[in-house]
Amino acid sequence: MLSTSLASLNSPRSMSLLIRSSYVSQSHLNLFQPRNSKLISFTDRIPSKLVFVSSFNHNPFVDLVYKRNPTMQSVSSSSMTVKSSLIDPDGGELVELVVPESEVGPKMAESEAMPKVKLTKIDLAWVHVISEGWASPLKGFMREDEYLQSLHFNSLRLKDGTHVNMSLPIVLAIDDNTKEQIGSSKCVALVSPQGDIIGSLRSVEIYKHNKEERIARTWGTTSPGLPYVEEHITPSGNWLIGGDLEVFQPIKYNDGLDHYRLSPKQLRKEFDNRQADAVFAFQLRNPVHNGHALLMNDTRKRLLEMGYKNPVLLLHPLGGFTKADDVPLDVRMEQHSKVLEDGVLDPETTIVSIFPSPMHYAGPTEVQWHAKARINAGANFYIVGRDPAGMGHPTEKRDLYDPDHGKKVLSMAPGLEKLNILPFRVAAYDTIEKKMAFFDPSRAKEFLFISGTKMRTYARTGENPPDGFMCPSGWNVLVKYYASLQESDESSKQKAVV
Amino acid sequence: MLSTSLASLNSPRSMSLLIRSSYVSQSHLNLFQPRNSKLISFTDRIPSKLVFVSSFNHNPFVDLVYKRNPTMQSVSSSSMTVKSSLIDPDGGELVELVVPESEVGPKMAESEAMPKVKLTKIDLAWVHVISEGWASPLKGFMREDEYLQSLHFNSLRLKDGTHVNMSLPIVLAIDDNTKEQIGSSKCVALVSPQGDIIGSLRSVEIYKHNKEERIARTWGTTSPGLPYVEEHITPSGNWLIGGDLEVFQPIKYNDGLDHYRLSPKQLRKEFDNRQADAVFAFQLRNPVHNGHALLMNDTRKRLLEMGYKNPVLLLHPLGGFTKADDVPLDVRMEQHSKVLEDGVLDPETTIVSIFPSPMHYAGPTEVQWHAKARINAGANFYIVGRDPAGMGHPTEKRDLYDPDHGKKVLSMAPGLEKLNILPFRVAAYDTIEKKMAFFDPSRAKEFLFISGTKMRTYARTGENPPDGFMCPSGWNVLVKYYASLQESDESSKQKAVV
């Protein structure tokens, strides 16, 4: 643990740092395009007259750093009582929907009499997500007014007139039979894929599930072959049911990885325990190579240069549904733990945890969800890569999304003004230095780009990637995984022959 | 002209009326579902502590009417200098992009040397729309950051952090050849379908035109058969060009209807001339029947009851591209003028003008554009019907949009908080009273619904609709039109036979 004193932690606050994160559409800053229109303070959010601090100007993490004009401090002094240095969750309060232990018995008994809604594995993951407050201030599956705002505006308007980001419809589909069984009941019990009642929805509202419109507005295409659509939406019912969620106990998977599944509340506690004064989140669904590690370590270095005393990395692999050719969660978690054991990332300033959301592969729409959920877990910096949450077009030979749209949309998204977006700097294998390094276009020929496909080919053929691409113990995890795939491929081929 | 004194006009202002327009999702008010979260004042927009005025509570135009707490008045007194009682245009200032006469010569000469972009008829309509400020604060065809915000958020964030509504991408497509000819030029000349240079775009930005994504996110479907898509998007180029627009003179059509085409500035002037203290807009692309008239007259009555002294109706037929089976603009304008001549609508308190926008038939997405553009023309009340801007699904036997989504989305749309949404009350033919009347569900059997299709059948077969459905002179315009259609049908059939 770093020996950071509370006094030093106060430094960025007492400096009243303000980061102007303004997305510049015709910017010449390709690697670093910061955000739109809002001034973000780490102490409060009252915009104030600003004085430019030129010494920070070189820092590529922000386009401009300002210090509040001292004459303005009296205006905002009333909001200076900060309990934790962590960013506020959306809506001001973290939603938690697990019923207190004393009420579980009566609530469960009550739910026995309610009409039942059977959940799929993906539905259950969303129950998990909502119940822990990743989607704060959402308190259950969306009713129609929330659904429509999400679909059309990627945000929800709160009672006080402010907006929170909400780019993916978080909805529960039911079929005609279930709708009929529910009738005019106002409450339903939720039944896990294993048959257990795990919670309930109250004050329910049932409305039409126009799948075509939902898909078109979420993905920007209705092409066949979208993984989440084929797995989850196409087979689902013609109705959506919204309502207030309660779960009877925290959702667990019993797959040996539950200890990695920290809730936003647990993460916030852990960040406070470590006396983090900045949290930067890295969303991933792939193995970590040394280019990622370089980026994450470089981010911490730059946050330290900005005056933070203890920036902590949230290395946050996605744990829900992924498409068939992604590396499975258990293999990724083993690989990530090797990377930390190997010291490529510093365990003292890194928290590895699983983000329970299913993956939509919905590009610019989904990356907003990925960022927003991390605000709720306490992250105030979010690293965004090229083509986040993107994939190849299912039926055409091109990327489904413009690779730059993710970070552009993220930088302009309503409700994300308080989050600092850190665009990914491109790392590649430097064949001269024999290590992963930030790509230098002036000596482009000396860099080698190792794609996911290339990595898979290395692992499958047993060939080693260049030295310094990934720590050997992490690489071995992948080699083992791809070997097991080949074995099962061959054994199924043999079975087919037999 | 009504003899409304300026003193009496001040009445709603001096009362400091605030209308709370809060959309209630599970409301039992079916005909009147007001809007979300914002308090709207006609004098300024500083939210203040409110006192409920119960005497206004019965009024179906607003769910609640408030009076500002007198103790708060000092806070907002600085913003009490109101030049006109009309609502502010989006962005605070009406955009006008017609070059001053003294500069036309040099500007035209300059544009001769620029690369040329040839406009379609629909492109030209958008030039018209942008140049007159209907899309304020938009100052030209969208650059990519505006396009992405429109597509994903239906709104644009301004420099001061506020949002204006912008639900339709207002973009100009160019093909590969044109892009190549433009090269690195920063300015292009715009050439009308007739071959005249009519303006220019400056500081241009060219970016990819992903038609599939644009269509999916705008219409919520990629089905073949969407009229605007087939007419305008599918045949268009693979690139979009954004930039600052200038036009050399006001756009005219020389179709005998230009005198109906008042710009937002002209409309605002006219509303001021008539000393309007409320303007309610009625968007339409169909003939006006007595049910519409009932609704519009009833709206005025209710606004008078609310304390307005001179509410003026903007009867605002859409004049741009419409689908083939809609009644053409010239026929509709003739029909509308008969309705006014006949006294069904009061010419003293009605302004009939043409809204120059092309029609997308994009339902909930487009209705926001229809409402937003009318704010810029000075309207602070907007009447919204069932399934606004909707149509049948092009390939399935159902409405393309849920008929209730239009008003729901409109009531929650970012940037439209200052507009009062007035949902359409359903009017039908009362067979007992022998006139159009608001539908009374308690005696449903006594009402006759006359659909557009039914109306067309009447007109085609020469059968008269029931007495009191439409003024006879207006009806005759339609009979003549449908008769001419049949003649041309028959003559083309004869030609085909020959």
mmCIF file of C-alpha atoms in Angstrom, chain B residues 263-382:
data_model
loop_
_atom_site.group_PDB
_atom_site.id
_atom_site.type_symbol
_atom_site.label_atom_id
_atom_site.label_comp_id
_atom_site.label_asym_id
_atom_site.label_seq_id
_atom_site.Cartn_x
_atom_site.Cartn_y
_atom_site.Cartn_z
ATOM 1 C CA SER B 263 -39.588 33.158 -42.670
ATOM 2 C CA PRO B 264 -39.356 32.818 -38.882
ATOM 3 C CA LYS B 265 -38.345 36.483 -38.777
ATOM 4 C CA GLN B 266 -41.376 37.519 -40.833
ATOM 5 C CA LEU B 267 -43.663 35.360 -38.724
ATOM 6 C CA ARG B 268 -42.282 36.840 -35.510
ATOM 7 C CA LYS B 269 -42.843 40.311 -36.918
ATOM 8 C CA GLU B 270 -46.402 39.412 -37.852
ATOM 9 C CA PHE B 271 -47.102 37.961 -34.404
ATOM 10 C CA ASP B 272 -45.762 41.152 -32.881
ATOM 11 C CA ASN B 273 -47.865 43.261 -35.271
ATOM 12 C CA ARG B 274 -50.922 41.371 -34.122
ATOM 13 C CA GLN B 275 -49.822 41.793 -30.528
ATOM 14 C CA ALA B 276 -49.951 38.064 -29.928
ATOM 15 C CA ASP B 277 -49.139 37.076 -26.367
ATOM 16 C CA ALA B 278 -49.296 33.359 -27.146
ATOM 17 C CA VAL B 279 -48.687 31.544 -30.410
ATOM 18 C CA PHE B 280 -49.982 28.015 -30.935
ATOM 19 C CA ALA B 281 -48.704 26.088 -33.920
ATOM 20 C CA PHE B 282 -50.568 23.438 -35.862
ATOM 21 C CA GLN B 283 -48.391 21.347 -38.208
ATOM 22 C CA LEU B 284 -50.274 19.587 -40.974
ATOM 23 C CA ARG B 285 -49.846 17.979 -44.358
ATOM 24 C CA ASN B 286 -53.515 17.145 -44.944
ATOM 25 C CA PRO B 287 -56.690 19.095 -45.730
ATOM 26 C CA VAL B 288 -58.295 20.849 -42.751
ATOM 27 C CA HIS B 289 -61.640 19.401 -41.694
ATOM 28 C CA ASN B 290 -64.015 20.764 -39.082
ATOM 29 C CA GLY B 291 -62.540 18.489 -36.415
ATOM 30 C CA HIS B 292 -59.185 20.228 -36.837
ATOM 31 C CA ALA B 293 -60.967 23.584 -36.762
ATOM 32 C CA LEU B 294 -62.824 22.618 -33.588
ATOM 33 C CA LEU B 295 -59.527 21.708 -31.957
ATOM 34 C CA MET B 296 -57.832 24.947 -33.005
ATOM 35 C CA ASN B 297 -60.741 27.130 -31.947
ATOM 36 C CA ASP B 298 -61.007 25.268 -28.665
ATOM 37 C CA THR B 299 -57.284 25.773 -28.065
ATOM 38 C CA ARG B 300 -57.670 29.525 -28.469
ATOM 39 C CA LYS B 301 -60.629 29.546 -26.098
ATOM 40 C CA ARG B 302 -58.660 27.719 -23.447
ATOM 41 C CA LEU B 303 -55.650 29.972 -23.810
ATOM 42 C CA LEU B 304 -57.974 32.954 -23.311
ATOM 43 C CA GLU B 305 -59.340 31.266 -20.189
ATOM 44 C CA MET B 306 -55.794 30.923 -18.940
ATOM 45 C CA GLY B 307 -55.356 34.674 -19.049
ATOM 46 C CA TYR B 308 -53.809 35.247 -22.458
ATOM 47 C CA LYS B 309 -55.338 38.213 -24.214
ATOM 48 C CA ASN B 310 -54.569 37.375 -27.810
ATOM 49 C CA PRO B 311 -53.455 33.846 -28.650
ATOM 50 C CA VAL B 312 -52.692 33.559 -32.357
ATOM 51 C CA LEU B 313 -52.843 30.356 -34.384
ATOM 52 C CA LEU B 314 -49.994 29.489 -36.749
ATOM 53 C CA LEU B 315 -51.649 27.132 -39.244
ATOM 54 C CA HIS B 316 -48.491 25.748 -40.723
ATOM 55 C CA PRO B 317 -48.764 23.230 -43.569
ATOM 56 C CA LEU B 318 -45.553 21.488 -44.505
ATOM 57 C CA GLY B 319 -44.386 22.574 -47.956
ATOM 58 C CA GLY B 320 -41.399 20.399 -48.784
ATOM 59 C CA PHE B 321 -41.198 16.852 -50.141
ATOM 60 C CA THR B 322 -44.200 14.651 -49.333
ATOM 61 C CA LYS B 323 -44.997 11.112 -50.423
ATOM 62 C CA ALA B 324 -46.910 10.467 -53.637
ATOM 63 C CA ASP B 325 -50.305 9.733 -52.066
ATOM 64 C CA ASP B 326 -50.387 12.881 -49.922
ATOM 65 C CA VAL B 327 -52.474 15.779 -51.268
ATOM 66 C CA PRO B 328 -50.079 18.173 -53.087
ATOM 67 C CA LEU B 329 -49.187 21.517 -51.554
ATOM 68 C CA ASP B 330 -51.048 23.741 -54.056
ATOM 69 C CA VAL B 331 -54.299 21.826 -53.534
ATOM 70 C CA ARG B 332 -53.896 21.942 -49.774
ATOM 71 C CA MET B 333 -53.205 25.689 -49.820
ATOM 72 C CA GLU B 334 -56.336 26.276 -51.888
ATOM 73 C CA GLN B 335 -58.338 24.131 -49.483
ATOM 74 C CA HIS B 336 -56.916 25.963 -46.438
ATOM 75 C CA SER B 337 -57.750 29.347 -47.928
ATOM 76 C CA LYS B 338 -61.370 28.245 -48.486
ATOM 77 C CA VAL B 339 -61.568 27.197 -44.844
ATOM 78 C CA LEU B 340 -60.487 30.680 -43.810
ATOM 79 C CA GLU B 341 -62.766 32.390 -46.328
ATOM 80 C CA ASP B 342 -65.625 30.328 -44.995
ATOM 81 C CA GLY B 343 -64.962 31.602 -41.469
ATOM 82 C CA VAL B 344 -64.377 28.134 -40.023
ATOM 83 C CA LEU B 345 -61.155 29.632 -38.709
ATOM 84 C CA ASP B 346 -60.932 33.297 -37.740
ATOM 85 C CA PRO B 347 -58.569 35.123 -40.153
ATOM 86 C CA GLU B 348 -57.954 37.821 -37.532
ATOM 87 C CA THR B 349 -56.277 35.380 -35.167
ATOM 88 C CA THR B 350 -54.878 32.889 -37.670
ATOM 89 C CA ILE B 351 -51.750 33.092 -39.777
ATOM 90 C CA VAL B 352 -51.508 30.570 -42.587
ATOM 91 C CA SER B 353 -47.951 30.063 -43.763
ATOM 92 C CA ILE B 354 -45.900 27.321 -45.418
ATOM 93 C CA PHE B 355 -43.258 25.433 -43.420
ATOM 94 C CA PRO B 356 -40.529 24.793 -45.995
ATOM 95 C CA SER B 357 -39.175 21.536 -44.545
ATOM 96 C CA PRO B 358 -39.213 18.265 -46.490
ATOM 97 C CA MET B 359 -41.112 15.426 -44.799
ATOM 98 C CA HIS B 360 -39.187 12.435 -43.429
ATOM 99 C CA TYR B 361 -42.130 10.374 -42.096
ATOM 100 C CA ALA B 362 -39.856 9.560 -39.166
ATOM 101 C CA GLY B 363 -42.501 9.663 -36.426
ATOM 102 C CA PRO B 364 -41.208 10.425 -32.914
ATOM 103 C CA THR B 365 -37.856 11.592 -34.259
ATOM 104 C CA GLU B 366 -39.373 13.971 -36.784
ATOM 105 C CA VAL B 367 -42.097 15.427 -34.559
ATOM 106 C CA GLN B 368 -39.332 16.941 -32.436
ATOM 107 C CA TRP B 369 -38.014 18.755 -35.508
ATOM 108 C CA HIS B 370 -41.508 19.976 -36.341
ATOM 109 C CA ALA B 371 -41.920 21.386 -32.846
ATOM 110 C CA LYS B 372 -38.418 22.812 -32.538
ATOM 111 C CA ALA B 373 -38.641 24.696 -35.836
ATOM 112 C CA ARG B 374 -41.874 26.363 -34.660
ATOM 113 C CA ILE B 375 -40.136 27.627 -31.507
ATOM 114 C CA ASN B 376 -37.796 29.462 -33.835
ATOM 115 C CA ALA B 377 -40.826 30.995 -35.563
ATOM 116 C CA GLY B 378 -42.143 32.239 -32.210
ATOM 117 C CA ALA B 379 -44.604 29.524 -31.212
ATOM 118 C CA ASN B 380 -44.713 28.626 -27.515
ATOM 119 C CA PHE B 381 -47.586 26.128 -27.786
ATOM 120 C CA TYR B 382 -47.494 23.141 -30.111
#
